[in-house]
mmCIF file of C-alpha atoms and ligand atoms in Angstrom:
data_model
loop_
_atom_site.group_PDB
_atom_site.id
_atom_site.type_symbol
_atom_site.label_atom_id
_atom_site.label_comp_id
_atom_site.label_asym_id
_atom_site.label_seq_id
_atom_site.Cartn_x
_atom_site.Cartn_y
_atom_site.Cartn_z
ATOM 1 C CA UNK A 1 122.294 241.047 -194.680
ATOM 2 C CA UNK A 2 123.376 240.019 -198.178
ATOM 3 C CA UNK A 3 126.292 241.901 -199.659
ATOM 4 C CA UNK A 4 127.974 242.024 -203.013
ATOM 5 C CA UNK A 5 131.175 243.894 -203.825
ATOM 6 C CA UNK A 6 132.100 245.064 -207.297
ATOM 7 C CA UNK A 7 135.441 246.524 -208.322
ATOM 8 C CA UNK A 8 134.210 249.445 -210.367
ATOM 9 C CA UNK A 9 136.380 251.855 -212.419
ATOM 10 C CA UNK A 10 135.297 254.657 -210.024
ATOM 11 C CA UNK A 11 135.975 252.736 -206.811
ATOM 12 C CA UNK A 12 134.497 249.942 -204.736
ATOM 13 C CA UNK A 13 130.765 249.438 -205.150
ATOM 14 C CA UNK A 14 128.899 247.666 -202.331
ATOM 15 C CA UNK A 15 125.349 246.432 -202.821
ATOM 16 C CA UNK A 16 123.573 245.351 -199.646
ATOM 17 C CA UNK A 17 120.142 243.765 -199.306
ATOM 18 C CA UNK A 18 117.858 242.693 -196.485
ATOM 19 C CA UNK A 19 119.533 244.947 -193.964
ATOM 20 C CA UNK A 20 117.511 244.118 -190.878
ATOM 21 C CA UNK A 21 120.333 244.874 -188.433
ATOM 22 C CA UNK A 22 122.927 247.660 -188.674
ATOM 23 C CA UNK A 23 126.198 246.341 -190.051
ATOM 24 C CA UNK A 24 129.493 247.835 -188.807
ATOM 25 C CA UNK A 25 127.861 251.151 -187.971
ATOM 26 C CA UNK A 26 129.710 253.669 -185.829
ATOM 27 C CA UNK A 27 128.109 254.339 -182.392
ATOM 28 C CA UNK A 28 127.338 257.936 -183.477
ATOM 29 C CA UNK A 29 125.543 256.629 -186.587
ATOM 30 C CA UNK A 30 123.547 254.192 -184.437
ATOM 31 C CA UNK A 31 122.604 257.002 -182.062
ATOM 32 C CA UNK A 32 121.525 259.153 -185.002
ATOM 33 C CA UNK A 33 119.464 256.324 -186.486
ATOM 34 C CA UNK A 34 117.482 255.987 -183.262
ATOM 35 C CA UNK A 35 116.029 259.480 -183.763
ATOM 36 C CA UNK A 36 114.647 258.723 -187.235
ATOM 37 C CA UNK A 37 111.204 257.473 -188.230
ATOM 38 C CA UNK A 38 111.082 253.761 -189.016
ATOM 39 C CA UNK A 39 111.252 254.204 -192.808
ATOM 40 C CA UNK A 40 114.105 256.704 -192.672
ATOM 41 C CA UNK A 41 115.943 254.582 -190.108
ATOM 42 C CA UNK A 42 115.800 251.559 -192.450
ATOM 43 C CA UNK A 43 117.214 253.492 -195.407
ATOM 44 C CA UNK A 44 119.841 255.310 -193.330
ATOM 45 C CA UNK A 45 121.031 252.076 -191.711
ATOM 46 C CA UNK A 46 121.131 250.282 -195.079
ATOM 47 C CA UNK A 47 123.070 253.167 -196.648
ATOM 48 C CA UNK A 48 125.612 253.518 -193.854
ATOM 49 C CA UNK A 49 126.007 249.707 -193.781
ATOM 50 C CA UNK A 50 126.788 249.721 -197.505
ATOM 51 C CA UNK A 51 129.311 252.532 -197.009
ATOM 52 C CA UNK A 52 130.901 250.601 -194.135
ATOM 53 C CA UNK A 53 131.266 247.528 -196.370
ATOM 54 C CA UNK A 54 132.841 249.562 -199.194
ATOM 55 C CA UNK A 55 135.224 251.408 -196.848
ATOM 56 C CA UNK A 56 136.267 248.165 -195.122
ATOM 57 C CA UNK A 57 137.111 246.761 -198.548
ATOM 58 C CA UNK A 58 139.335 249.804 -199.077
ATOM 59 C CA UNK A 59 141.096 248.933 -195.808
ATOM 60 C CA UNK A 60 139.261 251.357 -193.492
ATOM 61 C CA UNK A 61 137.752 249.366 -190.628
ATOM 62 C CA UNK A 62 138.315 251.511 -187.558
ATOM 63 C CA UNK A 63 136.650 254.616 -188.918
ATOM 64 C CA UNK A 64 135.053 257.812 -187.671
ATOM 65 C CA UNK A 65 131.288 258.314 -188.046
ATOM 66 C CA UNK A 66 130.067 259.289 -191.497
ATOM 67 C CA UNK A 67 128.170 262.487 -190.887
ATOM 68 C CA UNK A 68 126.043 264.575 -193.213
ATOM 69 C CA UNK A 69 126.834 268.042 -194.549
ATOM 70 C CA UNK A 70 124.423 270.965 -194.436
ATOM 71 C CA UNK A 71 122.979 270.000 -197.850
ATOM 72 C CA UNK A 72 122.536 266.274 -197.163
ATOM 73 C CA UNK A 73 125.733 264.817 -198.631
ATOM 74 C CA UNK A 74 127.595 262.126 -196.681
ATOM 75 C CA UNK A 75 130.823 263.325 -195.035
ATOM 76 C CA UNK A 76 133.420 260.645 -195.706
ATOM 77 C CA UNK A 77 136.524 260.212 -193.526
ATOM 78 C CA UNK A 78 139.480 262.326 -194.663
ATOM 79 C CA UNK A 79 141.274 260.720 -197.616
ATOM 80 C CA UNK A 80 138.136 258.982 -198.907
ATOM 81 C CA UNK A 81 135.242 259.948 -201.153
ATOM 82 C CA UNK A 82 131.923 258.199 -201.472
ATOM 83 C CA UNK A 83 128.239 258.291 -202.197
ATOM 84 C CA UNK A 84 125.179 256.299 -201.241
ATOM 85 C CA UNK A 85 121.703 255.486 -202.515
ATOM 86 C CA UNK A 86 118.966 253.393 -200.951
ATOM 87 C CA UNK A 87 115.584 251.949 -201.647
ATOM 88 C CA UNK A 88 114.207 250.739 -198.277
ATOM 89 C CA UNK A 89 116.392 247.813 -197.108
ATOM 90 C CA UNK A 90 118.491 247.762 -200.286
ATOM 91 C CA UNK A 91 121.405 250.161 -200.554
ATOM 92 C CA UNK A 92 124.332 250.816 -202.831
ATOM 93 C CA UNK A 93 127.495 252.665 -201.850
ATOM 94 C CA UNK A 94 130.434 253.717 -203.980
ATOM 95 C CA UNK A 95 133.674 254.666 -202.227
ATOM 96 C CA UNK A 96 137.262 255.330 -203.259
ATOM 97 C CA UNK A 97 140.489 256.869 -202.058
ATOM 98 C CA UNK A 98 140.372 260.602 -202.639
ATOM 99 C CA UNK A 99 142.191 261.247 -205.917
ATOM 100 C CA UNK A 100 140.640 264.632 -206.685
ATOM 101 C CA UNK A 101 137.285 263.292 -207.856
ATOM 102 C CA UNK A 102 133.874 263.341 -206.190
ATOM 103 C CA UNK A 103 131.521 260.387 -206.572
ATOM 104 C CA UNK A 104 127.833 259.867 -207.064
ATOM 105 C CA UNK A 105 125.807 256.661 -207.111
ATOM 106 C CA UNK A 106 122.112 255.986 -207.551
ATOM 107 C CA UNK A 107 119.893 252.918 -207.434
ATOM 108 C CA UNK A 108 116.396 252.591 -208.898
ATOM 109 C CA UNK A 109 114.058 249.614 -208.905
ATOM 110 C CA UNK A 110 112.652 248.976 -212.374
ATOM 111 C CA UNK A 111 109.077 250.295 -212.606
ATOM 112 C CA UNK A 112 106.992 252.291 -215.016
ATOM 113 C CA UNK A 113 108.118 255.907 -214.633
ATOM 114 C CA UNK A 114 105.509 258.266 -213.197
ATOM 115 C CA UNK A 115 103.367 260.160 -215.694
ATOM 116 C CA UNK A 116 105.139 263.300 -216.873
ATOM 117 C CA UNK A 117 108.521 262.373 -215.427
ATOM 118 C CA UNK A 118 110.260 262.371 -218.827
ATOM 119 C CA UNK A 119 109.115 265.944 -219.532
ATOM 120 C CA UNK A 120 110.281 266.958 -216.069
ATOM 121 C CA UNK A 121 113.811 265.551 -216.196
ATOM 122 C CA UNK A 122 114.809 265.342 -219.872
ATOM 123 C CA UNK A 123 116.031 268.166 -222.101
ATOM 124 C CA UNK A 124 114.306 268.782 -225.450
ATOM 125 C CA UNK A 125 117.019 266.896 -227.302
ATOM 126 C CA UNK A 126 116.869 263.956 -224.840
ATOM 127 C CA UNK A 127 113.074 263.841 -225.212
ATOM 128 C CA UNK A 128 113.516 263.492 -228.963
ATOM 129 C CA UNK A 129 115.665 260.356 -228.610
ATOM 130 C CA UNK A 130 114.716 258.718 -225.267
ATOM 131 C CA UNK A 131 111.238 257.204 -225.081
ATOM 132 C CA UNK A 132 111.779 253.703 -223.690
ATOM 133 C CA UNK A 133 110.520 253.592 -220.038
ATOM 134 C CA UNK A 134 113.660 251.755 -218.887
ATOM 135 C CA UNK A 135 115.896 254.351 -220.519
ATOM 136 C CA UNK A 136 113.849 257.168 -218.953
ATOM 137 C CA UNK A 137 114.355 255.576 -215.541
ATOM 138 C CA UNK A 138 118.070 255.116 -216.221
ATOM 139 C CA UNK A 139 118.326 258.768 -217.296
ATOM 140 C CA UNK A 140 116.602 259.856 -214.083
ATOM 141 C CA UNK A 141 118.941 257.685 -212.033
ATOM 142 C CA UNK A 142 122.078 258.873 -213.800
ATOM 143 C CA UNK A 143 121.128 262.523 -213.340
ATOM 144 C CA UNK A 144 120.680 261.878 -209.618
ATOM 145 C CA UNK A 145 124.112 260.198 -209.483
ATOM 146 C CA UNK A 146 125.609 263.195 -211.307
ATOM 147 C CA UNK A 147 123.886 265.539 -208.864
ATOM 148 C CA UNK A 148 125.411 263.713 -205.891
ATOM 149 C CA UNK A 149 128.883 263.982 -207.471
ATOM 150 C CA UNK A 150 128.683 267.702 -208.302
ATOM 151 C CA UNK A 151 126.306 269.292 -205.781
ATOM 152 C CA UNK A 152 128.742 269.301 -202.840
ATOM 153 C CA UNK A 153 131.265 271.239 -204.979
ATOM 154 C CA UNK A 154 128.720 273.604 -206.530
ATOM 155 C CA UNK A 155 126.799 274.053 -203.265
ATOM 156 C CA UNK A 156 123.477 274.627 -204.977
ATOM 157 C CA UNK A 157 120.504 272.764 -206.390
ATOM 158 C CA UNK A 158 121.246 271.630 -209.945
ATOM 159 C CA UNK A 159 118.210 271.184 -212.173
ATOM 160 C CA UNK A 160 117.756 267.991 -214.195
ATOM 161 C CA UNK A 161 117.946 269.926 -217.467
ATOM 162 C CA UNK A 162 121.439 271.234 -216.657
ATOM 163 C CA UNK A 163 122.735 267.774 -217.591
ATOM 164 C CA UNK A 164 122.426 266.176 -221.001
ATOM 165 C CA UNK A 165 123.114 262.471 -221.282
ATOM 166 C CA UNK A 166 123.502 259.758 -223.863
ATOM 167 C CA UNK A 167 122.894 256.284 -222.497
ATOM 168 C CA UNK A 168 124.280 252.970 -223.746
ATOM 169 C CA UNK A 169 122.123 249.842 -224.063
ATOM 170 C CA UNK A 170 121.633 248.590 -220.500
ATOM 171 C CA UNK A 171 123.390 245.378 -219.496
ATOM 172 C CA UNK A 172 124.781 243.626 -216.436
ATOM 173 C CA UNK A 173 128.146 245.255 -216.881
ATOM 174 C CA UNK A 174 128.774 248.893 -216.061
ATOM 175 C CA UNK A 175 128.874 250.664 -219.402
ATOM 176 C CA UNK A 176 130.034 254.179 -220.125
ATOM 177 C CA UNK A 177 127.404 256.924 -220.550
ATOM 178 C CA UNK A 178 128.053 260.422 -221.907
ATOM 179 C CA UNK A 179 127.240 263.393 -219.678
ATOM 180 C CA UNK A 180 127.480 267.037 -220.714
ATOM 181 C CA UNK A 181 126.794 269.728 -218.147
ATOM 182 C CA UNK A 182 125.586 273.184 -219.115
ATOM 183 C CA UNK A 183 125.413 274.895 -215.768
ATOM 184 C CA UNK A 184 122.715 277.529 -215.450
ATOM 185 C CA UNK A 185 124.878 279.950 -213.499
ATOM 186 C CA UNK A 186 127.786 279.680 -215.923
ATOM 187 C CA UNK A 187 130.127 277.910 -213.500
ATOM 188 C CA UNK A 188 132.945 275.915 -215.130
ATOM 189 C CA UNK A 189 131.520 272.430 -215.529
ATOM 190 C CA UNK A 190 133.289 269.556 -213.791
ATOM 191 C CA UNK A 191 134.307 266.749 -216.170
ATOM 192 C CA UNK A 192 132.056 263.739 -215.629
ATOM 193 C CA UNK A 193 132.664 260.060 -216.207
ATOM 194 C CA UNK A 194 129.519 257.997 -215.845
ATOM 195 C CA UNK A 195 128.391 254.380 -216.000
ATOM 196 C CA UNK A 196 125.074 252.538 -216.051
ATOM 197 C CA UNK A 197 124.167 248.896 -215.371
ATOM 198 C CA UNK A 198 121.015 246.812 -215.047
ATOM 199 C CA UNK A 199 121.031 243.909 -212.565
ATOM 200 C CA UNK A 200 117.690 242.101 -212.780
ATOM 201 C CA UNK A 201 115.140 244.563 -211.388
ATOM 202 C CA UNK A 202 117.724 247.157 -210.363
ATOM 203 C CA UNK A 203 119.358 250.003 -212.254
ATOM 204 C CA UNK A 204 122.621 251.300 -210.794
ATOM 205 C CA UNK A 205 124.303 254.427 -212.107
ATOM 206 C CA UNK A 206 127.565 256.072 -211.109
ATOM 207 C CA UNK A 207 129.247 259.396 -211.749
ATOM 208 C CA UNK A 208 132.739 260.645 -211.053
ATOM 209 C CA UNK A 209 133.356 264.383 -211.248
ATOM 210 C CA UNK A 210 136.584 266.351 -211.246
ATOM 211 C CA UNK A 211 136.658 268.476 -208.124
ATOM 212 C CA UNK A 212 136.565 272.265 -208.621
HETATM 213 C C1 COA B 301 119.580 264.436 -203.355
HETATM 214 C C2 COA B 301 118.888 263.431 -204.265
HETATM 215 C C3 COA B 301 119.735 263.230 -205.535
HETATM 216 C C4 COA B 301 118.789 262.096 -203.493
HETATM 217 O O1 COA B 301 118.223 261.096 -204.295
HETATM 218 P P1 COA B 301 117.007 260.176 -203.775
HETATM 219 O O2 COA B 301 116.583 259.314 -204.923
HETATM 220 O O3 COA B 301 115.995 261.022 -203.109
HETATM 221 O O4 COA B 301 117.622 259.264 -202.641
HETATM 222 P P2 COA B 301 118.827 258.208 -202.700
HETATM 223 O O5 COA B 301 118.480 257.115 -201.779
HETATM 224 O O6 COA B 301 119.203 257.846 -204.090
HETATM 225 O O7 COA B 301 120.034 259.055 -202.078
HETATM 226 C C5 COA B 301 119.976 259.489 -200.754
HETATM 227 C C6 COA B 301 121.384 259.859 -200.371
HETATM 228 O O8 COA B 301 121.828 260.922 -201.200
HETATM 229 C C7 COA B 301 122.861 261.595 -200.507
HETATM 230 N N1 COA B 301 122.651 263.023 -200.668
HETATM 231 C C8 COA B 301 121.612 263.770 -200.235
HETATM 232 N N2 COA B 301 121.804 265.068 -200.583
HETATM 233 C C9 COA B 301 122.997 265.122 -201.234
HETATM 234 C C10 COA B 301 123.746 266.178 -201.818
HETATM 235 N N3 COA B 301 123.335 267.449 -201.807
HETATM 236 N N4 COA B 301 124.929 265.885 -202.398
HETATM 237 C C11 COA B 301 125.386 264.606 -202.416
HETATM 238 N N5 COA B 301 124.712 263.558 -201.877
HETATM 239 C C12 COA B 301 123.534 263.830 -201.298
HETATM 240 C C13 COA B 301 122.788 261.159 -199.030
HETATM 241 O O9 COA B 301 123.884 260.323 -198.779
HETATM 242 C C14 COA B 301 121.485 260.393 -198.967
HETATM 243 O O10 COA B 301 121.492 259.299 -198.083
HETATM 244 P P3 COA B 301 121.672 259.492 -196.482
HETATM 245 O O11 COA B 301 120.861 260.695 -196.124
HETATM 246 O O12 COA B 301 121.174 258.231 -195.899
HETATM 247 O O13 COA B 301 123.156 259.728 -196.264
HETATM 248 C C15 COA B 301 117.449 263.876 -204.695
HETATM 249 O O14 COA B 301 116.599 263.887 -203.567
HETATM 250 C C16 COA B 301 117.399 265.249 -205.316
HETATM 251 O O15 COA B 301 117.307 266.268 -204.632
HETATM 252 N N6 COA B 301 117.398 265.314 -206.680
HETATM 253 C C17 COA B 301 117.133 266.536 -207.398
HETATM 254 C C18 COA B 301 118.363 267.139 -208.008
HETATM 255 C C19 COA B 301 118.908 266.331 -209.137
HETATM 256 O O16 COA B 301 118.997 265.117 -209.053
HETATM 257 N N7 COA B 301 119.312 267.003 -210.217
HETATM 258 C C20 COA B 301 119.957 266.386 -211.339
HETATM 259 C C21 COA B 301 120.990 267.388 -211.833
HETATM 260 S S1 COA B 301 122.172 266.658 -212.866
#
């Protein structure tokens, strides 16, 4: 397994690649992984391995199992927050000490976005200013990161058009992106801080949301 750690403004970001063996997984996580199909097992193991790396960097080595809530979000040990994203044997995890924020992270491999994806995920005003395929992919990724940061607090599906974003030019450093939420059910919107980076063939986006 290859790992890379980045000190990110939202916490510790761990990027792991070539996860052929589970790394520092809890026995309960290993037992859970055994029940999955091969593809799901690979992504689950990569994701939990990335979380383990990030949490160890925050000083948490002897840790309880990271479970999953009833809507799919990872359940971090008390006192910590975190999020995970995976693309087969590559995974990215973002974790931090709980300071009243929830986190979201997303990873996407650079590819031509599927036909019609822009119309599906972008608002009218975003469609008018975002037409570059890379930016469309970054917008998709950032909205997924935002979803992961806010969905556990809102406890509902949040549609892509409930978030409006303005992206920076993509580069190898995490750069601030603007996110405005207009929640369909009129809930008070959490405040979001977001970043985007492009590492070779990989887009990574992060979101940090004030907890409700
Ligand atoms: C949940 C979702 C964001 C996951 O993204 P994905 O590209 O399918 O998969 P990723 O590998 O990036 O992320 C998977 C991880 O997301 C996390 N996740 C799943 N559901 C979640 C939820 N409700 N809240 C927070 N995190 C969640 C899990 O940790 C999961 O990995 P694990 O099961 O191994 O623990 C996506 O499937 C989805 O439902 N998107 C539609 C909603 C949306 O993004 N709206 C934008 C509104 S701003």
